[in-house]
Short mmCIF file of C-alpha atoms and ligand atoms in Angstrom, two decimals:
data_model
loop_
_atom_site.label_atom_id
_atom_site.label_comp_id
_atom_site.label_asym_id
_atom_site.label_seq_id
_atom_site.Cartn_x
_atom_site.Cartn_y
_atom_site.Cartn_z
CA MET R 1 220.35 207.60 89.81
CA PRO R 2 216.80 207.63 88.39
CA ALA R 3 214.09 205.78 90.27
CA ILE R 4 213.47 202.16 89.10
CA SER R 5 210.78 201.94 86.51
CA LYS R 6 207.15 200.85 87.47
CA SER R 7 207.48 197.71 85.19
CA LEU R 8 210.74 196.69 86.73
CA THR R 9 209.39 197.37 90.22
CA ASP R 10 206.47 195.01 89.38
CA ALA R 11 208.91 192.35 88.13
CA PHE R 12 211.09 192.70 91.27
CA ASN R 13 207.99 192.50 93.52
CA SER R 14 207.00 189.20 91.73
CA GLN R 15 210.50 187.92 92.11
CA ILE R 16 210.43 188.72 95.82
CA ASN R 17 207.32 186.55 96.12
CA LYS R 18 209.01 183.76 94.19
CA GLU R 19 212.12 183.84 96.47
CA ILE R 20 209.89 183.74 99.60
CA TYR R 21 208.00 180.84 98.09
CA SER R 22 211.36 179.09 97.47
CA ALA R 23 212.12 179.52 101.18
CA TYR R 24 208.77 178.22 102.14
CA LEU R 25 209.11 175.16 99.90
CA TYR R 26 212.48 174.30 101.33
CA LEU R 27 211.26 174.76 104.88
CA SER R 28 208.54 172.33 104.07
CA MET R 29 211.04 169.87 102.43
CA SER R 30 213.22 170.31 105.51
CA SER R 31 210.36 169.19 107.80
CA HIS R 32 209.57 166.30 105.60
CA CYS R 33 213.22 165.12 105.88
CA ASP R 34 213.10 165.55 109.64
CA ALA R 35 210.12 163.33 109.75
CA ALA R 36 211.90 160.80 107.52
CA ASN R 37 214.83 160.66 109.94
CA LEU R 38 217.21 162.41 107.41
CA PRO R 39 218.72 165.07 109.73
CA GLY R 40 221.58 165.98 107.21
CA ALA R 41 219.18 166.71 104.44
CA ALA R 42 216.82 168.52 106.92
CA GLY R 43 219.74 170.74 107.91
CA TRP R 44 220.78 171.34 104.37
CA LEU R 45 217.30 172.43 103.40
CA ARG R 46 216.94 174.60 106.47
CA ILE R 47 220.05 176.51 105.43
CA GLN R 48 218.54 176.86 101.94
CA TRP R 49 215.37 178.33 103.49
CA GLU R 50 217.53 181.04 105.16
CA GLU R 51 219.43 181.74 101.91
CA GLU R 52 216.18 182.17 99.99
CA LEU R 53 215.01 184.66 102.56
CA GLY R 54 218.23 186.47 101.98
CA HIS R 55 217.48 186.49 98.19
CA ALA R 56 214.17 188.03 98.82
CA THR R 57 215.30 190.69 101.19
CA LYS R 58 218.22 191.67 98.91
CA LEU R 59 215.66 192.43 96.15
CA LEU R 60 213.38 194.22 98.54
CA ASP R 61 216.17 196.40 99.80
CA TYR R 62 217.07 197.24 96.33
CA VAL R 63 213.60 198.33 95.32
CA ASN R 64 213.52 200.56 98.35
CA GLU R 65 217.01 202.02 97.60
CA ARG R 66 215.81 202.87 94.04
CA SER R 67 212.66 204.60 95.26
CA GLY R 68 210.42 201.89 94.09
CA ARG R 69 207.38 200.69 96.04
CA VAL R 70 207.66 197.20 97.52
CA VAL R 71 204.30 195.42 97.44
CA LEU R 72 204.22 191.99 99.15
CA LYS R 73 201.89 189.39 97.70
CA ALA R 74 200.33 186.31 99.17
CA VAL R 75 202.60 183.28 99.34
CA ASP R 76 201.37 179.87 98.00
CA ALA R 77 201.40 176.98 100.42
CA PRO R 78 203.98 174.34 99.44
CA ALA R 79 203.31 170.60 99.39
CA ALA R 80 203.93 168.79 102.72
CA THR R 81 205.32 165.49 101.33
CA PHE R 82 207.69 165.11 98.55
CA GLY R 83 208.70 161.38 98.16
CA THR R 84 212.28 160.07 98.47
CA LEU R 85 215.31 162.12 98.90
CA LEU R 86 216.08 161.76 95.23
CA ASP R 87 212.55 162.93 94.44
CA ILE R 88 213.17 165.88 96.65
CA PHE R 89 216.26 167.01 95.01
CA ARG R 90 214.78 166.56 91.46
CA GLN R 91 212.10 168.77 92.65
CA VAL R 92 214.63 171.25 93.96
CA ARG R 93 216.42 171.31 90.59
CA ALA R 94 213.23 171.74 88.66
CA HIS R 95 212.16 174.52 90.84
CA GLU R 96 215.57 176.27 90.57
CA GLU R 97 215.32 176.02 86.74
CA GLU R 98 212.07 177.90 86.90
CA VAL R 99 213.68 180.59 89.15
CA THR R 100 216.54 180.90 86.60
CA ALA R 101 214.08 181.44 83.83
CA SER R 102 212.37 184.13 85.89
CA ILE R 103 215.63 185.94 86.77
CA ASN R 104 216.71 185.79 83.06
CA LYS R 105 213.39 187.35 82.05
CA ILE R 106 213.85 190.24 84.45
CA TYR R 107 217.49 190.67 83.35
CA GLN R 108 216.23 190.95 79.76
CA GLN R 109 213.75 193.59 80.83
CA ALA R 110 216.53 195.57 82.56
CA ILE R 111 218.46 195.42 79.32
CA SER R 112 215.54 196.64 77.22
CA GLU R 113 215.02 199.56 79.65
CA SER R 114 218.85 200.29 79.65
CA ASP R 115 218.77 200.04 83.46
CA TYR R 116 222.37 199.37 84.03
CA ALA R 117 222.25 199.48 87.79
CA ALA R 118 219.49 196.84 87.86
CA GLN R 119 221.52 194.63 85.48
CA THR R 120 224.38 194.72 87.90
CA LEU R 121 222.17 193.60 90.79
CA LEU R 122 220.60 190.89 88.63
CA GLN R 123 223.94 189.69 87.57
CA TRP R 124 224.51 188.50 91.11
CA TYR R 125 221.18 186.37 90.84
CA VAL R 126 222.33 185.00 87.46
CA ASN R 127 225.56 183.68 89.11
CA GLU R 128 223.70 182.51 92.13
CA GLN R 129 221.34 180.49 89.90
CA VAL R 130 224.26 178.66 88.32
CA GLU R 131 225.28 177.57 91.81
CA GLU R 132 221.82 176.72 92.94
CA GLU R 133 221.26 174.47 89.92
CA ASN R 134 224.67 172.95 90.20
CA SER R 135 224.37 171.93 93.81
CA ALA R 136 221.03 170.23 93.25
CA ALA R 137 222.42 168.38 90.29
CA GLU R 138 225.47 167.24 92.36
CA ILE R 139 223.30 165.93 95.07
CA ILE R 140 221.00 164.08 92.48
CA SER R 141 224.20 162.44 90.93
CA MET R 142 225.36 161.46 94.51
CA LEU R 143 222.02 159.83 95.19
CA GLU R 144 221.94 158.05 91.84
CA LEU R 145 225.42 156.73 92.48
CA ALA R 146 225.08 155.81 96.16
CA GLY R 147 221.46 154.79 96.12
CA ASP R 148 218.31 156.42 97.44
CA SER R 149 217.81 153.96 100.37
CA GLY R 150 219.82 151.94 102.95
CA SER R 151 223.44 152.68 103.53
CA GLY R 152 223.82 154.79 100.41
CA LEU R 153 221.14 157.16 101.63
CA LEU R 154 222.67 157.31 105.06
CA MET R 155 226.04 158.23 103.54
CA VAL R 156 224.51 161.04 101.38
CA ASP R 157 222.63 162.34 104.52
CA ARG R 158 225.76 162.47 106.43
CA HIS R 159 227.46 164.49 103.60
CA LEU R 160 224.64 166.85 103.50
CA ALA R 161 224.98 167.41 107.26
CA GLY R 162 228.36 169.05 106.49
CA ARG R 163 226.94 172.06 104.73
CA ALA R 164 227.93 175.30 106.38
CA ARG R 165 225.92 178.51 106.34
CA GLY R 166 226.77 180.62 103.26
CA ALA R 167 227.85 177.52 101.30
FE1 OFO T 1 216.81 182.19 95.27
O1 OFO T 1 217.65 180.86 94.43
FE2 OFO T 1 216.70 179.30 94.77
O2 OFO T 1 215.06 179.86 94.47
#
């Protein structure tokens, strides 16, 4: 297996940074929810932080495996406050749409370089992004139906508390 190209290595390194930023963003959102007495949402976002770290390390391990050079970049600071729970999940969805666009761009690059192995790895991320966008959209719909305050909000928060690791 040939080493991963320099340009794909650069793209993977940037994506590692984006995944770590996602983790950081969700950790900050989780803390915001804790402070707002929404333990279910806080727990859901805390699991998401762990998942994003997993996405970053999976890319990092792959670059190493293909004899590329991992270069970690500075991670931007996320916001500390995010509005209501509906605002939060709208921001999650918008963020995930950006991540999807970024993954698709790298996938396109792997196609143009005929790097079939990288395409296989990236296919996992393409599928993961469908799930990520979908789960944010489901929670948004739930909040729109049940309400973003009072008993509706409590109900959604309890539902989010049921998220298991790896789900
Ligand atoms: Fe890594 O999927 Fe979200 O960002």
